[in-house]
Amino acid sequence: MGNLECINLTKVYDDRRIALDNVTFSVETNGIFGLIGRNGAGKTTLIRILATELEPTSGSASIDGIDVLNQTGRLRERIAIVPQEARTVRWMTPKQTVFSYLLWRGYPYKDAGRLACESLSKLGLTQYGDVLNNRLSGGTKRKVLLATVTASEAPVIFLDEPTVGLDPISRRELWDILRELGKSRFIFLTTHYLEEAEHLADKIGILQEGKLISVGTLAELRSSVRYQYSIKLSPKTVVPRTGDAEVTVSSNGYTQIMTNEAEAFRMARLLSEQGAKFSISPVTLDDIFFRLAGQKAGTEFEA
């Protein structure tokens, strides 16, 4: 088991826009690492640098001891990427898509055919193998793209916004596939669905205006903010007297109370006695992002 390491990674574009600002972190290359951040935070820039598609202005990065800048040929043999803008070729079939990708990577003809069929089977795509891509649903097309990179046997896979635009059912189907894939590969994904990062990622990184402001498991991120519990009240519910807590009211009238564990359960008892409608839960990734980044993320980020 190795590590993905970034040291003072910085990228300044020609217009002097700072996309990455001294990003430094290290994570083990197993399981799933989710990178979140608002539009323009630098997520795509970081994933492109790590996937050897873009050079940084300064700093260094390595994956399993292989230098991203100076050993690109060796690294490309171990990685595969589905960029955010990736699309299937309309006039090709899923089988042809995966097969041609493997040939491009240097696999022998016979091995490419076998691995293509195996990959499509693992992702439940066998029945679509000979159907033109332009006749497939959006979710199925995304699975085809995932099949291409998994067929390569690359131990490190980069996925930039892999489920953007998918309906909730297709998104959750893809989550199941990614969870299973994360048992045998290292997946580095960016997402602007907070729920996706919560459900999929073993570790989460938060980017804010090019700066990496926090990295850790969801439990570790929760422990880094002052309050670990959230109570949400329906509109017009009488808010009980609070001790150590932070109370906010949304534009639609719902009240959120952020507080510690003891205070949360004390208030829950009071609300139950009142017959009030409320929910209580550990703070969400959205709440954490707001505390750490100083702005609300919302249900999902902009694309």
XYZ file of C-alpha atoms in Angstrom, residues 6-125:
120
model
C 1.208 16.576 -2.900
C 3.748 19.081 -1.580
C 3.141 22.803 -2.064
C 1.372 22.093 -5.351
C 0.583 25.409 -7.057
C -0.962 26.275 -10.408
C -1.185 29.825 -11.749
C -2.766 30.228 -15.184
C -1.649 32.742 -17.802
C -4.344 35.202 -16.702
C -2.653 35.156 -13.270
C -5.561 33.284 -11.772
C -4.384 31.063 -8.922
C -6.118 27.714 -9.339
C -4.098 25.856 -6.695
C -2.323 27.529 -3.804
C 0.372 25.429 -2.068
C -1.762 22.308 -1.785
C -0.126 19.797 0.555
C -1.593 16.480 1.713
C -1.008 12.737 1.771
C -3.548 9.901 1.560
C -3.167 6.158 1.246
C -3.851 4.813 -2.221
C -6.634 2.462 -1.257
C -10.391 2.924 -1.106
C -12.048 6.111 -2.308
C -10.856 9.684 -1.837
C -13.444 12.358 -2.545
C -12.481 15.945 -3.346
C -15.197 18.563 -2.907
C -15.333 22.305 -3.453
C -17.398 24.968 -5.121
C -17.158 25.894 -8.791
C -13.681 27.263 -9.502
C -12.158 25.829 -6.325
C -9.458 23.985 -8.299
C -10.771 20.407 -8.229
C -10.380 19.724 -11.952
C -6.975 21.431 -12.037
C -5.713 19.167 -9.252
C -7.022 15.965 -10.792
C -5.556 16.899 -14.198
C -2.118 17.509 -12.663
C -2.186 14.192 -10.791
C -3.284 12.403 -13.968
C -0.314 13.929 -15.874
C -2.552 16.025 -18.147
C -1.380 19.395 -16.819
C 1.869 20.712 -15.359
C 1.840 22.667 -12.100
C 3.529 26.034 -11.764
C 5.463 24.799 -8.740
C 5.451 22.083 -6.135
C 5.574 18.318 -6.497
C 3.341 15.261 -6.412
C 3.808 11.507 -6.441
C 1.649 8.404 -6.496
C 2.996 5.254 -4.893
C 6.467 6.778 -5.032
C 6.250 7.635 -8.744
C 6.862 11.299 -9.493
C 3.984 12.897 -11.387
C 6.232 15.312 -13.297
C 9.418 13.368 -13.920
C 8.100 9.823 -14.348
C 4.959 10.413 -16.394
C 5.458 7.427 -18.685
C 5.783 5.020 -15.795
C 2.856 6.597 -13.955
C 0.514 6.492 -16.943
C 0.865 2.726 -16.989
C -0.691 2.641 -13.500
C -3.476 5.198 -13.830
C -6.659 5.727 -15.820
C -8.952 8.740 -15.938
C -12.486 9.651 -16.960
C -12.409 13.445 -17.420
C -15.455 15.569 -16.673
C -15.983 16.266 -20.380
C -15.613 12.596 -21.454
C -18.319 11.274 -23.778
C -18.874 7.976 -25.541
C -18.463 7.948 -29.334
C -21.968 7.909 -30.796
C -21.294 5.472 -33.642
C -19.414 2.923 -31.523
C -20.821 0.202 -29.273
C -19.801 -0.302 -25.627
C -17.776 -3.369 -26.613
C -15.949 -1.405 -29.315
C -15.416 1.502 -26.926
C -13.701 -0.587 -24.269
C -11.848 -2.772 -26.773
C -10.350 0.182 -28.688
C -9.315 1.878 -25.430
C -7.403 -1.232 -24.366
C -5.693 -1.490 -27.748
C -4.665 2.172 -27.390
C -3.137 1.330 -24.005
C -1.050 -1.396 -25.640
C -2.968 -4.559 -24.770
C -2.675 -7.462 -27.255
C -5.761 -7.982 -29.438
C -6.854 -11.206 -27.716
C -6.400 -9.832 -24.194
C -8.220 -6.626 -25.078
C -11.251 -8.595 -26.276
C -11.331 -10.757 -23.161
C -10.908 -7.856 -20.719
C -13.533 -5.780 -22.537
C -16.127 -8.522 -22.152
C -15.190 -9.092 -18.513
C -15.413 -5.401 -17.657
C -18.796 -4.970 -19.348
C -20.065 -8.015 -17.497
C -18.927 -6.718 -14.095
C -20.785 -3.466 -14.684
C -23.942 -5.234 -15.885
C -23.516 -4.052 -19.460
